[in-house]
């Protein structure tokens, strides 16, 4: 700006606006301000109109500090920095270079990640506390840079869809129950090891009236919600930033998905259920955007059975059956529930396999007791199934 007072005032105002925005967004929804929120600013303002906001002592302290800063900037006066002609041109070029380096480093490379700035998409507030609001916000900008896939178009998508269009209409509308069982897998289908008892005998016995196969998922050691996103939307994580979580970053409004498709076909009283915190991966809001009629989380389970401190698959399935029966009492229309369980979530070293009962052990295993715990939990899920 070449003006001391103007530059100082702009800096104070920008910091104040950013700080207030962070505070009010968190107060409104319990999640911090991310770059993706800029795309839905209009909707957020409409929603915010129905809320009453109260300042806390941190926000009051910030406003007082900014007021003092603006007073100091005003006291400086209108003096211009002594840069004229070629010196000012050089200053402008230098500033442009600084901006260019900043943009490339922060948004086109892994500079932030390599220097310890991460965005915890399960709990973004944690990242704000450890990395600070400004750096974490910059990290969220990088994650929202989604490039259009090569060859993508509505026409191309329609051409693919036309391959599966049939003149024969199937009027059958079965009840649909999806159970995404946390961390469940048949390790022995791709690893060679022996156990004291069969791990998942019932699951393996399912042959008749069963379509089965291998299911490949995008998540490994975390980000369960990304598998859930792919299942419910049919969209692939392959076209999104590797470390992103769509539930937190991209889904800010109603979005077409399996639930809305089924509801358009007459399914009623649809349910999304996850026996853990509603805020995890922003599920409470995403399930609402996905149009589920009912959303059930851990606080809606009464006296559930726990396994290593988490709601068991037994209690989860009991509630699933209850929801199905209640829905059928209300309507003869087909029923849909999407259920993500919690029993088998890590860690696996907090309890032993023997403490869980019906223990499964690796033969000749004195090194990895947590594997025994994992296999035993899978066995208990098999019993629930």
Tab-separated table of C-alpha atoms in Angstrom, residues 65-384:
chain	number	residue	atom	x	y	z
A	65	UNK	CA	-6.230	-5.937	21.312
A	66	UNK	CA	-7.281	-5.121	17.747
A	67	UNK	CA	-8.841	-1.850	18.932
A	68	UNK	CA	-5.539	-0.859	20.563
A	69	UNK	CA	-3.685	-1.905	17.403
A	70	UNK	CA	-5.964	0.261	15.225
A	71	UNK	CA	-5.461	3.203	17.588
A	72	UNK	CA	-1.697	2.820	17.240
A	73	UNK	CA	-1.997	2.546	13.457
A	74	UNK	CA	-4.145	5.691	13.408
A	75	UNK	CA	-1.635	7.528	15.579
A	76	UNK	CA	1.136	6.769	13.079
A	77	UNK	CA	-0.548	9.038	10.567
A	78	UNK	CA	-0.600	9.097	6.774
A	79	UNK	CA	3.137	9.017	6.289
A	80	UNK	CA	4.191	7.135	3.199
A	81	UNK	CA	7.123	4.794	3.156
A	82	UNK	CA	10.012	6.541	1.424
A	83	UNK	CA	9.913	4.437	-1.721
A	84	UNK	CA	9.605	6.083	-5.099
A	85	UNK	CA	10.238	5.167	-8.701
A	86	UNK	CA	12.484	2.179	-9.217
A	87	UNK	CA	12.722	1.452	-5.478
A	88	UNK	CA	8.955	1.090	-5.227
A	89	UNK	CA	8.854	-1.056	-8.366
A	90	UNK	CA	11.525	-3.295	-6.827
A	91	UNK	CA	9.465	-3.498	-3.652
A	92	UNK	CA	6.381	-4.557	-5.592
A	93	UNK	CA	8.364	-7.227	-7.453
A	94	UNK	CA	9.876	-8.487	-4.192
A	95	UNK	CA	6.417	-8.691	-2.592
A	96	UNK	CA	5.052	-10.588	-5.622
A	97	UNK	CA	7.938	-13.075	-5.374
A	98	UNK	CA	7.229	-13.603	-1.679
A	99	UNK	CA	3.570	-14.290	-2.479
A	100	UNK	CA	4.478	-16.675	-5.304
A	101	UNK	CA	6.869	-18.638	-3.085
A	102	UNK	CA	4.229	-18.759	-0.347
A	103	UNK	CA	1.514	-20.047	-2.711
A	104	UNK	CA	3.750	-22.707	-4.275
A	105	UNK	CA	5.179	-23.917	-0.950
A	106	UNK	CA	1.908	-23.988	0.956
A	107	UNK	CA	-0.535	-25.124	-1.723
A	108	UNK	CA	1.472	-26.967	-4.393
A	109	UNK	CA	3.933	-28.963	-2.305
A	110	UNK	CA	3.990	-31.030	0.904
A	111	UNK	CA	5.857	-28.270	2.738
A	112	UNK	CA	3.282	-27.972	5.544
A	113	UNK	CA	3.073	-31.734	6.109
A	114	UNK	CA	6.858	-32.092	6.114
A	115	UNK	CA	7.043	-29.410	8.787
A	116	UNK	CA	4.496	-30.999	11.105
A	117	UNK	CA	1.300	-29.193	10.082
A	118	UNK	CA	-1.487	-31.757	9.691
A	119	UNK	CA	-5.252	-31.631	9.370
A	120	UNK	CA	-6.895	-34.280	11.515
A	121	UNK	CA	-10.052	-34.836	9.479
A	122	UNK	CA	-11.655	-36.881	12.253
A	123	UNK	CA	-11.286	-34.014	14.700
A	124	UNK	CA	-10.136	-30.796	12.936
A	125	UNK	CA	-10.311	-28.864	16.219
A	126	UNK	CA	-7.356	-30.916	17.461
A	127	UNK	CA	-5.263	-29.692	14.535
A	128	UNK	CA	-6.263	-26.096	15.263
A	129	UNK	CA	-5.066	-26.483	18.838
A	130	UNK	CA	-1.700	-27.986	17.850
A	131	UNK	CA	-0.897	-26.253	14.567
A	132	UNK	CA	-2.709	-22.963	14.988
A	133	UNK	CA	-5.672	-21.570	13.081
A	134	UNK	CA	-3.829	-19.907	10.183
A	135	UNK	CA	-1.540	-22.813	9.256
A	136	UNK	CA	-4.326	-25.381	9.637
A	137	UNK	CA	-6.630	-23.261	7.489
A	138	UNK	CA	-3.896	-23.133	4.818
A	139	UNK	CA	-3.610	-26.916	5.031
A	140	UNK	CA	-7.357	-27.220	4.425
A	141	UNK	CA	-6.997	-25.101	1.266
A	142	UNK	CA	-4.581	-27.680	-0.153
A	143	UNK	CA	-7.034	-30.493	0.539
A	144	UNK	CA	-9.899	-28.796	-1.290
A	145	UNK	CA	-7.963	-28.572	-4.561
A	146	UNK	CA	-9.815	-31.253	-6.502
A	147	UNK	CA	-8.919	-31.531	-10.161
A	148	UNK	CA	-11.417	-32.637	-12.796
A	149	UNK	CA	-10.623	-36.213	-13.922
A	150	UNK	CA	-9.533	-36.687	-17.524
A	151	UNK	CA	-12.500	-37.486	-19.762
A	152	UNK	CA	-15.088	-36.540	-17.148
A	153	UNK	CA	-18.397	-35.178	-18.454
A	154	UNK	CA	-22.130	-35.663	-18.001
A	155	UNK	CA	-22.288	-37.130	-21.507
A	156	UNK	CA	-19.570	-39.679	-20.747
A	157	UNK	CA	-21.278	-40.692	-17.518
A	158	UNK	CA	-24.605	-41.121	-19.302
A	159	UNK	CA	-22.937	-43.316	-21.933
A	160	UNK	CA	-21.668	-45.627	-19.197
A	161	UNK	CA	-25.055	-45.661	-17.458
A	162	UNK	CA	-26.839	-46.551	-20.715
A	163	UNK	CA	-24.985	-49.883	-20.792
A	164	UNK	CA	-26.954	-50.962	-17.728
A	165	UNK	CA	-30.385	-49.666	-18.750
A	166	UNK	CA	-32.929	-52.398	-19.268
A	167	UNK	CA	-36.421	-52.315	-20.717
A	168	UNK	CA	-37.414	-54.980	-18.225
A	169	UNK	CA	-38.537	-53.388	-14.982
A	170	UNK	CA	-37.963	-55.289	-11.746
A	171	UNK	CA	-40.624	-54.216	-9.269
A	172	UNK	CA	-39.078	-56.158	-6.375
A	173	UNK	CA	-38.084	-53.811	-3.582
A	174	UNK	CA	-36.318	-55.821	-0.890
A	175	UNK	CA	-35.472	-54.517	2.539
A	176	UNK	CA	-31.869	-53.322	2.439
A	177	UNK	CA	-29.576	-53.681	5.454
A	178	UNK	CA	-25.966	-52.529	5.134
A	179	UNK	CA	-23.610	-53.402	7.975
A	180	UNK	CA	-20.125	-51.951	7.755
A	181	UNK	CA	-18.486	-53.955	10.519
A	182	UNK	CA	-15.564	-51.965	11.921
A	183	UNK	CA	-12.181	-53.528	11.101
A	184	UNK	CA	-13.744	-56.898	10.144
A	185	UNK	CA	-11.775	-58.910	7.594
A	186	UNK	CA	-10.914	-62.492	6.724
A	187	UNK	CA	-7.160	-62.316	7.191
A	188	UNK	CA	-6.722	-66.005	6.380
A	189	UNK	CA	-8.069	-65.423	2.872
A	190	UNK	CA	-4.762	-63.753	1.996
A	191	UNK	CA	-2.376	-64.696	4.830
A	192	UNK	CA	-1.172	-68.175	5.728
A	193	UNK	CA	-1.401	-68.782	9.478
A	194	UNK	CA	-3.039	-71.271	11.816
A	195	UNK	CA	-5.314	-70.557	14.779
A	196	UNK	CA	-6.533	-72.581	17.725
A	197	UNK	CA	-10.138	-72.378	16.440
A	198	UNK	CA	-11.796	-71.254	13.226
A	199	UNK	CA	-12.069	-67.463	13.316
A	200	UNK	CA	-15.216	-66.691	11.292
A	201	UNK	CA	-16.917	-70.041	10.592
A	202	UNK	CA	-20.431	-68.663	10.007
A	203	UNK	CA	-19.309	-66.010	7.559
A	204	UNK	CA	-17.342	-68.596	5.607
A	205	UNK	CA	-20.301	-71.012	5.624
A	206	UNK	CA	-22.581	-68.566	3.776
A	207	UNK	CA	-22.945	-70.182	0.343
A	208	UNK	CA	-26.621	-70.531	-0.560
A	209	UNK	CA	-28.638	-67.471	-1.510
A	210	UNK	CA	-25.414	-65.489	-1.151
A	211	UNK	CA	-23.316	-63.338	-3.443
A	212	UNK	CA	-19.827	-63.002	-2.053
A	213	UNK	CA	-16.433	-61.747	-3.075
A	214	UNK	CA	-13.483	-59.606	-2.106
A	215	UNK	CA	-14.190	-55.987	-1.206
A	216	UNK	CA	-11.340	-53.534	-1.710
A	217	UNK	CA	-11.424	-50.310	0.289
A	218	UNK	CA	-9.528	-47.030	0.106
A	219	UNK	CA	-8.856	-46.731	3.825
A	220	UNK	CA	-6.130	-48.445	5.808
A	221	UNK	CA	-5.574	-48.034	9.523
A	222	UNK	CA	-8.096	-45.207	9.738
A	223	UNK	CA	-10.579	-43.009	7.853
A	224	UNK	CA	-13.469	-45.456	8.007
A	225	UNK	CA	-15.689	-42.654	6.727
A	226	UNK	CA	-13.987	-42.774	3.319
A	227	UNK	CA	-15.165	-46.347	2.755
A	228	UNK	CA	-18.580	-45.230	3.938
A	229	UNK	CA	-18.498	-42.304	1.494
A	230	UNK	CA	-17.697	-44.613	-1.421
A	231	UNK	CA	-20.414	-47.110	-0.452
A	232	UNK	CA	-23.178	-44.530	-0.058
A	233	UNK	CA	-22.324	-42.232	-2.976
A	234	UNK	CA	-20.644	-44.504	-5.515
A	235	UNK	CA	-17.918	-41.874	-5.841
A	236	UNK	CA	-14.266	-42.904	-5.720
A	237	UNK	CA	-11.584	-41.564	-3.413
A	238	UNK	CA	-9.240	-42.091	-6.367
A	239	UNK	CA	-10.211	-38.670	-7.720
A	240	UNK	CA	-9.818	-36.806	-4.416
A	241	UNK	CA	-6.708	-35.645	-2.493
A	242	UNK	CA	-5.051	-38.631	-0.827
A	243	UNK	CA	-5.285	-37.395	2.763
A	244	UNK	CA	-8.747	-35.834	2.483
A	245	UNK	CA	-11.957	-36.967	4.137
A	246	UNK	CA	-15.040	-35.922	2.107
A	247	UNK	CA	-17.336	-36.083	5.138
A	248	UNK	CA	-15.355	-33.255	6.739
A	249	UNK	CA	-14.184	-31.293	3.720
A	250	UNK	CA	-16.587	-31.541	0.806
A	251	UNK	CA	-20.101	-32.425	1.943
A	252	UNK	CA	-21.664	-29.156	3.063
A	253	UNK	CA	-25.134	-29.447	1.496
A	254	UNK	CA	-27.682	-32.075	0.464
A	255	UNK	CA	-26.109	-34.657	-1.823
A	256	UNK	CA	-27.577	-37.461	-3.925
A	257	UNK	CA	-26.663	-40.896	-2.565
A	258	UNK	CA	-27.945	-44.444	-2.137
A	259	UNK	CA	-30.436	-43.347	0.517
A	260	UNK	CA	-32.021	-40.640	-1.652
A	261	UNK	CA	-32.182	-43.091	-4.580
A	262	UNK	CA	-34.009	-45.671	-2.459
A	263	UNK	CA	-36.356	-43.055	-1.007
A	264	UNK	CA	-37.294	-42.042	-4.540
A	265	UNK	CA	-38.261	-45.701	-5.063
A	266	UNK	CA	-40.645	-45.694	-2.085
A	267	UNK	CA	-38.406	-46.689	0.822
A	268	UNK	CA	-39.617	-45.140	4.088
A	269	UNK	CA	-38.295	-44.602	7.605
A	270	UNK	CA	-34.678	-44.936	6.460
A	271	UNK	CA	-32.067	-45.111	9.222
A	272	UNK	CA	-28.366	-44.309	9.617
A	273	UNK	CA	-26.835	-45.824	12.754
A	274	UNK	CA	-23.369	-45.616	14.310
A	275	UNK	CA	-22.926	-46.531	18.002
A	276	UNK	CA	-20.302	-43.887	18.708
A	277	UNK	CA	-20.034	-40.097	18.918
A	278	UNK	CA	-22.274	-38.232	16.469
A	279	UNK	CA	-19.540	-35.681	15.764
A	280	UNK	CA	-17.045	-38.268	14.506
A	281	UNK	CA	-16.204	-37.461	10.870
A	282	UNK	CA	-19.099	-34.978	10.934
A	283	UNK	CA	-21.561	-37.891	10.561
A	284	UNK	CA	-24.407	-36.146	12.363
A	285	UNK	CA	-24.501	-33.472	9.661
A	286	UNK	CA	-23.604	-35.743	6.711
A	287	UNK	CA	-26.401	-38.200	7.519
A	288	UNK	CA	-28.765	-35.228	7.537
A	289	UNK	CA	-27.442	-34.012	4.171
A	290	UNK	CA	-27.876	-37.585	2.877
A	291	UNK	CA	-31.571	-37.450	3.791
A	292	UNK	CA	-31.827	-40.242	6.372
A	293	UNK	CA	-35.141	-40.040	8.226
A	294	UNK	CA	-33.561	-41.194	11.473
A	295	UNK	CA	-30.011	-40.914	12.813
A	296	UNK	CA	-28.907	-43.021	15.784
A	297	UNK	CA	-25.680	-42.568	17.763
A	298	UNK	CA	-24.249	-43.946	21.017
A	299	UNK	CA	-26.230	-41.669	23.342
A	300	UNK	CA	-29.454	-43.234	22.047
A	301	UNK	CA	-28.500	-46.747	23.225
A	302	UNK	CA	-29.897	-47.661	26.638
A	303	UNK	CA	-27.679	-49.886	28.813
A	304	UNK	CA	-25.819	-51.466	25.896
A	305	UNK	CA	-23.410	-54.357	26.311
A	306	UNK	CA	-19.826	-53.135	25.991
A	307	UNK	CA	-16.760	-54.867	24.605
A	308	UNK	CA	-13.453	-53.231	25.601
A	309	UNK	CA	-15.426	-50.088	26.423
A	310	UNK	CA	-17.245	-49.835	23.094
A	311	UNK	CA	-20.841	-50.718	22.225
A	312	UNK	CA	-20.846	-54.359	21.171
A	313	UNK	CA	-21.969	-55.761	17.849
A	314	UNK	CA	-24.596	-57.741	19.785
A	315	UNK	CA	-26.186	-54.552	21.139
A	316	UNK	CA	-25.802	-52.898	17.769
A	317	UNK	CA	-27.671	-55.684	15.974
A	318	UNK	CA	-30.356	-55.805	18.676
A	319	UNK	CA	-31.040	-52.136	17.944
A	320	UNK	CA	-30.944	-52.775	14.199
A	321	UNK	CA	-33.633	-55.470	14.551
A	322	UNK	CA	-35.665	-53.151	16.784
A	323	UNK	CA	-35.563	-50.376	14.184
A	324	UNK	CA	-36.622	-52.785	11.447
A	325	UNK	CA	-39.588	-54.100	13.433
A	326	UNK	CA	-40.726	-50.596	14.424
A	327	UNK	CA	-40.525	-49.431	10.819
A	328	UNK	CA	-42.618	-52.387	9.666
A	329	UNK	CA	-45.299	-51.526	12.219
A	330	UNK	CA	-45.543	-48.036	10.723
A	331	UNK	CA	-45.509	-48.982	7.052
A	332	UNK	CA	-45.428	-51.865	4.584
A	333	UNK	CA	-42.960	-49.959	2.439
A	334	UNK	CA	-39.426	-51.384	2.064
A	335	UNK	CA	-36.897	-50.553	4.768
A	336	UNK	CA	-33.295	-49.314	4.499
A	337	UNK	CA	-30.683	-49.015	7.256
A	338	UNK	CA	-27.029	-48.111	6.948
A	339	UNK	CA	-25.122	-49.295	10.011
A	340	UNK	CA	-21.456	-48.690	10.897
A	341	UNK	CA	-20.410	-50.718	13.953
A	342	UNK	CA	-17.779	-49.829	16.557
A	343	UNK	CA	-16.909	-52.918	18.663
A	344	UNK	CA	-13.728	-53.874	16.803
A	345	UNK	CA	-12.140	-50.454	16.608
A	346	UNK	CA	-8.502	-50.168	17.622
A	347	UNK	CA	-6.579	-50.262	19.920
A	348	UNK	CA	-6.168	-54.008	20.317
A	349	UNK	CA	-3.644	-53.986	23.145
A	350	UNK	CA	-5.906	-52.703	25.925
A	351	UNK	CA	-7.417	-56.125	26.670
A	352	UNK	CA	-6.251	-59.677	26.030
A	353	UNK	CA	-8.063	-62.235	23.912
A	354	UNK	CA	-8.774	-64.332	27.007
A	355	UNK	CA	-10.505	-61.399	28.731
A	356	UNK	CA	-12.955	-61.184	25.826
A	357	UNK	CA	-14.092	-64.826	26.073
A	358	UNK	CA	-14.223	-67.440	23.273
A	359	UNK	CA	-10.605	-66.524	22.625
A	360	UNK	CA	-8.890	-67.224	19.330
A	361	UNK	CA	-5.109	-67.580	19.387
A	362	UNK	CA	-2.464	-67.736	16.740
A	363	UNK	CA	-0.549	-70.986	17.008
A	364	UNK	CA	3.036	-70.503	18.176
A	365	UNK	CA	2.428	-66.827	18.899
A	366	UNK	CA	4.310	-65.300	21.822
A	367	UNK	CA	5.079	-62.000	20.105
A	368	UNK	CA	1.796	-60.487	18.898
A	369	UNK	CA	-0.929	-60.777	21.578
A	370	UNK	CA	-2.827	-57.874	19.945
A	371	UNK	CA	-3.367	-60.095	16.889
A	372	UNK	CA	-5.110	-62.634	19.133
A	373	UNK	CA	-7.365	-59.840	20.391
A	374	UNK	CA	-8.192	-58.740	16.846
A	375	UNK	CA	-9.021	-62.303	15.752
A	376	UNK	CA	-11.157	-62.854	18.843
A	377	UNK	CA	-13.135	-59.681	18.124
A	378	UNK	CA	-13.694	-60.838	14.536
A	379	UNK	CA	-14.906	-64.161	15.966
A	380	UNK	CA	-17.388	-62.364	18.216
A	381	UNK	CA	-18.671	-60.384	15.206
A	382	UNK	CA	-19.115	-63.681	13.362
A	383	UNK	CA	-21.255	-64.944	16.258
A	384	UNK	CA	-23.333	-61.763	16.076
